[in-house]
CSV table of C-alpha atoms and ligand atoms in Angstrom, one decimal:
chain,number,residue,atom,x,y,z
A,3,MET,CA,21.4,-9.3,3.4
A,4,LEU,CA,19.5,-10.6,6.3
A,5,ILE,CA,15.7,-9.6,7.2
A,6,ALA,CA,14.6,-10.3,10.6
A,7,GLN,CA,11.4,-10.9,11.6
A,8,LEU,CA,9.6,-10.8,14.8
A,9,SER,CA,5.5,-11.2,15.1
A,10,ASP,CA,2.5,-10.9,17.3
A,11,PRO,CA,3.6,-8.6,20.8
A,12,HIS,CA,0.1,-7.9,21.1
A,13,ILE,CA,1.1,-4.8,23.7
A,14,ASP,CA,-1.3,-4.6,26.1
A,15,ALA,CA,-1.5,-1.9,28.7
A,16,THR,CA,-2.9,-4.2,31.4
A,17,ARG,CA,-0.3,-7.0,30.5
A,18,PRO,CA,3.1,-5.6,30.8
A,19,GLU,CA,4.9,-9.1,30.8
A,20,LYS,CA,4.1,-8.7,26.7
A,21,ALA,CA,6.0,-5.4,26.6
A,22,ALA,CA,8.7,-7.1,28.5
A,23,ALA,CA,8.9,-10.1,26.0
A,24,PHE,CA,9.0,-7.6,23.1
A,25,ALA,CA,11.9,-5.7,24.5
A,26,ARG,CA,13.4,-8.5,25.2
A,27,ALA,CA,13.2,-9.7,21.4
A,28,VAL,CA,14.0,-6.1,20.2
A,29,ALA,CA,17.0,-6.7,22.2
A,30,HIS,CA,17.8,-10.0,21.1
A,31,VAL,CA,17.5,-8.7,16.9
A,32,GLN,CA,19.5,-5.3,17.9
A,33,ALA,CA,22.5,-7.5,19.4
A,34,LEU,CA,22.7,-10.3,16.8
A,35,PRO,CA,26.0,-10.8,15.6
A,36,MET,CA,24.8,-10.5,11.9
A,37,ARG,CA,23.1,-7.0,11.9
A,38,PRO,CA,19.9,-7.4,10.2
A,39,ASP,CA,19.1,-5.1,7.2
A,40,ALA,CA,15.8,-4.9,8.0
A,41,VAL,CA,13.1,-5.5,10.4
A,42,LEU,CA,9.7,-6.9,10.1
A,43,ILE,CA,7.1,-7.3,12.5
A,44,THR,CA,3.8,-9.4,11.3
A,45,GLY,CA,1.2,-7.6,13.1
A,46,ASP,CA,-0.9,-8.1,16.4
A,47,CYS,CA,1.4,-5.3,17.3
A,48,THR,CA,-1.4,-4.2,19.8
A,49,ASP,CA,-3.8,-6.5,21.5
A,50,HIS,CA,-6.7,-3.9,21.3
A,51,GLY,CA,-5.2,-0.9,18.8
A,52,GLN,CA,-5.7,1.6,21.2
A,53,ALA,CA,-3.2,5.0,20.8
A,54,ASP,CA,-1.3,4.3,24.1
A,55,GLU,CA,-0.4,0.7,23.2
A,56,TYR,CA,0.7,2.2,19.7
A,57,ASP,CA,2.9,4.6,22.1
A,58,THR,CA,4.0,1.9,24.2
A,59,PHE,CA,4.8,-0.6,20.4
A,60,ALA,CA,6.6,2.8,18.9
A,61,ALA,CA,9.0,3.2,22.2
A,62,LEU,CA,9.9,-0.4,22.4
A,63,THR,CA,10.9,-0.6,18.9
A,64,ALA,CA,12.8,2.7,18.7
A,65,PRO,CA,16.0,0.9,19.8
A,66,LEU,CA,16.3,-1.0,16.5
A,67,ASP,CA,18.7,1.0,14.4
A,68,MET,CA,17.7,-0.2,11.3
A,69,PRO,CA,14.3,0.1,9.2
A,70,VAL,CA,11.7,-1.5,10.9
A,71,TYR,CA,8.7,-2.5,8.9
A,72,VAL,CA,4.9,-3.2,10.0
A,73,ILE,CA,1.5,-4.7,8.8
A,74,PRO,CA,-1.4,-4.8,10.6
A,75,GLY,CA,-3.0,-7.9,12.9
A,76,ASN,CA,-6.6,-8.6,13.6
A,77,HIS,CA,-5.9,-7.3,16.8
A,78,ASP,CA,-4.5,-4.1,15.3
A,79,ASP,CA,-6.2,-0.5,14.2
A,80,ARG,CA,-5.4,-0.1,10.5
A,81,ALA,CA,-6.6,3.8,10.4
A,82,ALA,CA,-4.1,4.0,13.7
A,83,MET,CA,-1.4,2.1,12.2
A,84,LEU,CA,-2.0,4.2,8.7
A,85,ALA,CA,-1.5,7.4,11.1
A,86,ARG,CA,2.0,6.4,12.2
A,87,TYR,CA,3.5,3.9,9.8
A,88,GLY,CA,1.6,5.1,6.3
A,89,HIS,CA,4.5,6.8,5.1
A,90,LEU,CA,6.7,3.5,5.0
A,91,GLY,CA,8.0,1.7,1.5
A,92,THR,CA,6.5,3.3,-1.9
A,93,GLY,CA,3.7,2.7,-4.1
A,94,HIS,CA,1.2,2.5,-1.6
A,95,LEU,CA,-2.6,1.1,-2.0
A,96,ASP,CA,-4.6,4.0,-1.0
A,97,GLY,CA,-6.9,3.0,2.0
A,98,PHE,CA,-4.3,0.0,3.3
A,99,LEU,CA,-0.8,-0.2,4.9
A,100,GLN,CA,0.3,-2.2,1.6
A,101,TYR,CA,3.6,-1.2,0.4
A,102,VAL,CA,7.0,-2.0,-0.9
A,103,VAL,CA,10.5,-1.9,0.2
A,104,ASP,CA,12.4,-1.4,-3.1
A,105,ASP,CA,16.0,-0.7,-1.6
A,106,LEU,CA,17.0,-4.1,-0.5
A,107,PRO,CA,18.7,-6.7,-2.3
A,108,VAL,CA,15.1,-8.8,-2.0
A,109,ARG,CA,12.1,-7.0,-3.1
A,110,VAL,CA,10.1,-7.2,0.2
A,111,ILE,CA,5.8,-6.4,-0.1
A,112,GLY,CA,3.6,-5.4,2.8
A,113,LEU,CA,0.0,-7.1,2.7
A,114,ASP,CA,-3.1,-6.0,4.6
A,115,THR,CA,-5.0,-8.8,5.5
A,116,LEU,CA,-7.2,-7.0,8.1
A,117,LEU,CA,-10.7,-7.4,8.3
A,118,PRO,CA,-12.1,-4.8,10.4
A,119,GLY,CA,-14.0,-6.1,13.6
A,120,GLN,CA,-13.1,-10.1,12.9
A,121,GLY,CA,-10.2,-12.9,13.4
A,122,ALA,CA,-10.0,-14.2,10.4
A,123,GLY,CA,-8.1,-11.9,7.2
A,124,GLU,CA,-9.0,-11.4,3.9
A,125,LEU,CA,-7.5,-10.2,0.6
A,126,ASP,CA,-10.2,-9.0,-1.9
A,127,SER,CA,-9.9,-8.1,-5.1
A,128,ALA,CA,-8.4,-4.8,-4.5
A,129,ARG,CA,-5.7,-6.1,-2.4
A,130,LEU,CA,-4.9,-9.0,-4.7
A,131,ASP,CA,-4.7,-6.7,-8.5
A,132,TRP,CA,-2.4,-4.5,-6.4
A,133,LEU,CA,-0.2,-7.1,-5.7
A,134,ASP,CA,0.0,-8.8,-9.2
A,135,ALA,CA,0.4,-5.4,-10.4
A,136,ARG,CA,3.7,-5.0,-8.4
A,137,LEU,CA,5.2,-8.4,-8.5
A,138,SER,CA,4.6,-8.0,-12.5
A,139,GLU,CA,6.7,-4.9,-12.1
A,140,GLN,CA,10.3,-6.3,-11.2
A,141,PRO,CA,9.9,-9.9,-12.8
A,142,GLN,CA,13.5,-10.6,-12.3
A,143,ARG,CA,14.1,-10.0,-8.5
A,144,PRO,CA,13.8,-12.6,-5.4
A,145,THR,CA,10.8,-11.1,-4.1
A,146,LEU,CA,9.5,-11.7,-0.2
A,147,ILE,CA,5.9,-11.0,0.8
A,148,PHE,CA,4.8,-10.4,4.5
A,149,MET,CA,1.4,-10.6,6.1
A,150,HIS,CA,-0.3,-11.5,8.8
A,151,HIS,CA,-2.9,-14.0,8.3
A,152,PRO,CA,-0.7,-16.9,6.6
A,153,PRO,CA,-1.9,-18.7,3.7
A,154,LEU,CA,-2.5,-22.5,4.9
A,155,LEU,CA,-4.4,-24.5,7.5
A,156,SER,CA,-2.5,-25.1,10.4
A,157,GLY,CA,-5.2,-28.5,11.2
A,158,LEU,CA,-6.1,-26.4,15.1
A,159,ASP,CA,-10.0,-26.2,14.2
A,160,ILE,CA,-10.2,-22.5,16.4
A,161,MET,CA,-7.2,-20.9,14.3
A,162,ASP,CA,-8.3,-22.1,11.2
A,163,SER,CA,-11.7,-20.7,11.7
A,164,ILE,CA,-9.9,-17.0,11.7
A,165,GLY,CA,-7.8,-17.6,8.6
A,166,LEU,CA,-7.2,-16.2,5.4
A,167,ARG,CA,-10.0,-15.3,3.2
A,168,GLY,CA,-8.5,-15.6,-0.4
A,169,THR,CA,-5.7,-18.0,0.0
A,170,GLN,CA,-6.7,-19.6,-3.1
A,171,GLN,CA,-6.9,-16.6,-5.1
A,172,LEU,CA,-3.4,-15.3,-3.4
A,173,CYS,CA,-2.2,-18.6,-4.7
A,174,ASP,CA,-3.2,-17.9,-8.1
A,175,VAL,CA,-1.1,-14.8,-8.1
A,176,VAL,CA,2.0,-16.2,-6.8
A,177,LEU,CA,1.6,-18.8,-9.5
A,178,GLN,CA,2.1,-16.4,-11.8
A,179,HIS,CA,5.0,-15.0,-10.4
A,180,PRO,CA,7.8,-17.5,-9.7
A,181,HIS,CA,10.2,-14.5,-8.4
A,182,VAL,CA,8.1,-15.1,-5.1
A,183,ALA,CA,10.9,-16.3,-3.0
A,184,ARG,CA,8.9,-16.3,0.1
A,185,VAL,CA,5.5,-15.6,1.9
A,186,VAL,CA,6.1,-14.9,6.0
A,187,ALA,CA,3.1,-14.1,8.4
A,188,GLY,CA,2.5,-14.3,11.9
A,189,HIS,CA,-1.0,-14.7,13.2
A,190,VAL,CA,-0.9,-18.8,14.6
A,191,HIS,CA,1.8,-18.4,17.2
A,192,MET,CA,3.4,-21.3,15.8
A,193,ALA,CA,6.5,-21.6,13.6
A,194,LEU,CA,4.9,-23.6,10.5
A,195,THR,CA,6.2,-23.6,7.2
A,196,ALA,CA,4.2,-25.3,4.4
A,197,GLY,CA,4.5,-25.2,0.3
A,198,PHE,CA,2.6,-22.2,-1.5
A,199,GLY,CA,2.0,-22.5,-5.4
A,200,ASN,CA,5.4,-22.5,-6.3
A,201,SER,CA,6.6,-21.0,-3.7
A,202,THR,CA,7.4,-21.4,0.4
A,203,VAL,CA,5.1,-20.1,3.3
A,204,MET,CA,6.6,-19.6,6.5
A,205,THR,CA,5.1,-18.3,10.3
A,206,CYS,CA,6.5,-17.1,13.1
A,207,PRO,CA,5.7,-17.7,16.5
A,208,GLY,CA,4.5,-14.9,18.5
A,209,THR,CA,7.1,-13.1,20.7
A,210,ASP,CA,3.8,-13.5,23.6
A,211,THR,CA,2.4,-16.5,23.9
A,212,THR,CA,2.7,-19.5,21.8
A,213,PHE,CA,0.1,-22.3,20.8
A,214,GLN,CA,1.0,-25.6,21.2
A,215,PRO,CA,-0.1,-27.9,18.3
A,216,ASP,CA,-2.3,-31.1,19.7
A,217,LEU,CA,-3.1,-32.5,16.5
A,218,SER,CA,-5.4,-35.6,18.2
A,219,ARG,CA,-7.2,-33.0,19.6
A,220,PRO,CA,-7.6,-30.4,16.7
A,221,GLU,CA,-10.7,-28.8,18.8
A,222,ILE,CA,-8.9,-27.5,21.5
A,223,LEU,CA,-5.8,-24.7,21.6
A,224,ILE,CA,-3.4,-25.1,24.1
A,225,VAL,CA,-1.7,-21.8,25.2
A,226,GLN,CA,1.8,-21.7,26.4
A,227,TYR,CA,5.1,-19.8,27.4
A,228,GLN,CA,7.7,-21.2,25.8
A,229,PRO,CA,11.3,-19.7,24.3
A,230,PRO,CA,10.3,-17.3,21.9
A,231,LEU,CA,11.5,-17.3,18.2
A,232,CYS,CA,12.2,-15.1,15.8
A,233,LEU,CA,13.2,-15.8,11.9
A,234,LEU,CA,15.9,-14.6,9.8
A,235,HIS,CA,15.7,-14.5,6.3
A,236,ALA,CA,19.1,-14.3,4.5
A,237,TRP,CA,20.0,-13.4,1.1
A,238,SER,CA,22.7,-13.8,-1.3
A,239,GLU,CA,23.2,-14.6,-4.9
A,240,LYS,CA,25.4,-18.2,-4.0
A,241,THR,CA,22.3,-18.8,-1.8
A,242,GLY,CA,18.9,-17.4,-2.5
A,243,LEU,CA,17.1,-17.1,0.2
A,244,VAL,CA,17.5,-19.2,3.4
A,245,SER,CA,15.3,-18.7,6.5
A,246,PHE,CA,17.0,-19.6,10.1
A,247,THR,CA,15.0,-19.7,12.9
A,248,ARG,CA,16.4,-18.3,16.4
A,249,VAL,CA,15.5,-18.4,19.9
A,250,ILE,CA,15.0,-15.7,21.9
A,251,ASP,CA,15.6,-16.4,25.1
A,252,GLN,CA,14.7,-19.0,27.7
A,253,THR,CA,11.5,-18.1,28.8
A,254,PRO,CA,10.5,-21.4,30.8
A,255,TRP,CA,7.9,-23.7,29.7
A,256,SER,CA,4.3,-23.4,31.4
A,257,VAL,CA,0.8,-24.1,30.2
A,258,LEU,CA,-1.5,-21.0,30.7
A,259,HIS,CA,-4.3,-22.5,29.1
A,260,ASP,CA,-4.6,-26.8,28.4
A,261,GLY,CA,-7.7,-26.6,25.8
A,262,GLN,CA,-10.2,-27.0,28.8
A,263,GLY,CA,-9.5,-24.0,31.2
A,264,TRP,CA,-7.1,-21.1,32.0
A,265,MET,CA,-4.5,-22.3,34.4
A,266,GLY,CA,-4.2,-21.3,38.2
B,27,LIG,FE1,-1.8,-12.8,17.6
């Protein structure tokens, strides 16, 4: 079984280069030598949550001939996404785009961390109780959780100030369910891996811009273009869940914001 992950396309009607970058990412996934069984897009599908941006996003994902699963990021609009994607999966939590994908060898659970009007994300008790109940249903099956805000600290002040509220409570839930093989997310526009309870959290960089960590200056955020990445989460009885990082294309490196101001 193979699950491809893309993140943070930030479709913006005024910035056609973002749509072009996402189109290249979709074409890359569609042309992979190993055909994915599903594609996860871990939020910030659009930059402003507007209807025309979702129209573009939907048109750009249309070439994918396998199931595509989405959850909202902080730039998205929950109501707009529920209207378009509320049918995805099973076991929905009312009022949120949270659901289970149950027809793959690995059980996949999408979490909705959107906190309207804020960059930070949240998992409140309703969303966490729902997760605990879903995880309790099939304790023998390896399970992958996907969400927008990762439950980790990057060390970069700006990103950590808009991180996930409820990380410790989520960790407490995951610790009760050792079949959580992986937690995957987006939001930080970097490829990060960290321990999380007895599991592992990984982030997929955006198909759009990437943040360059400079931990000697944690107060700044360097924004750049660089070759974008997708993640491939492969599972077999023999290997368990193994995640690969794959370069989408050779977008040249260029700094857009050096931590002091925008270039050019
Ligand atoms: Fe983003």
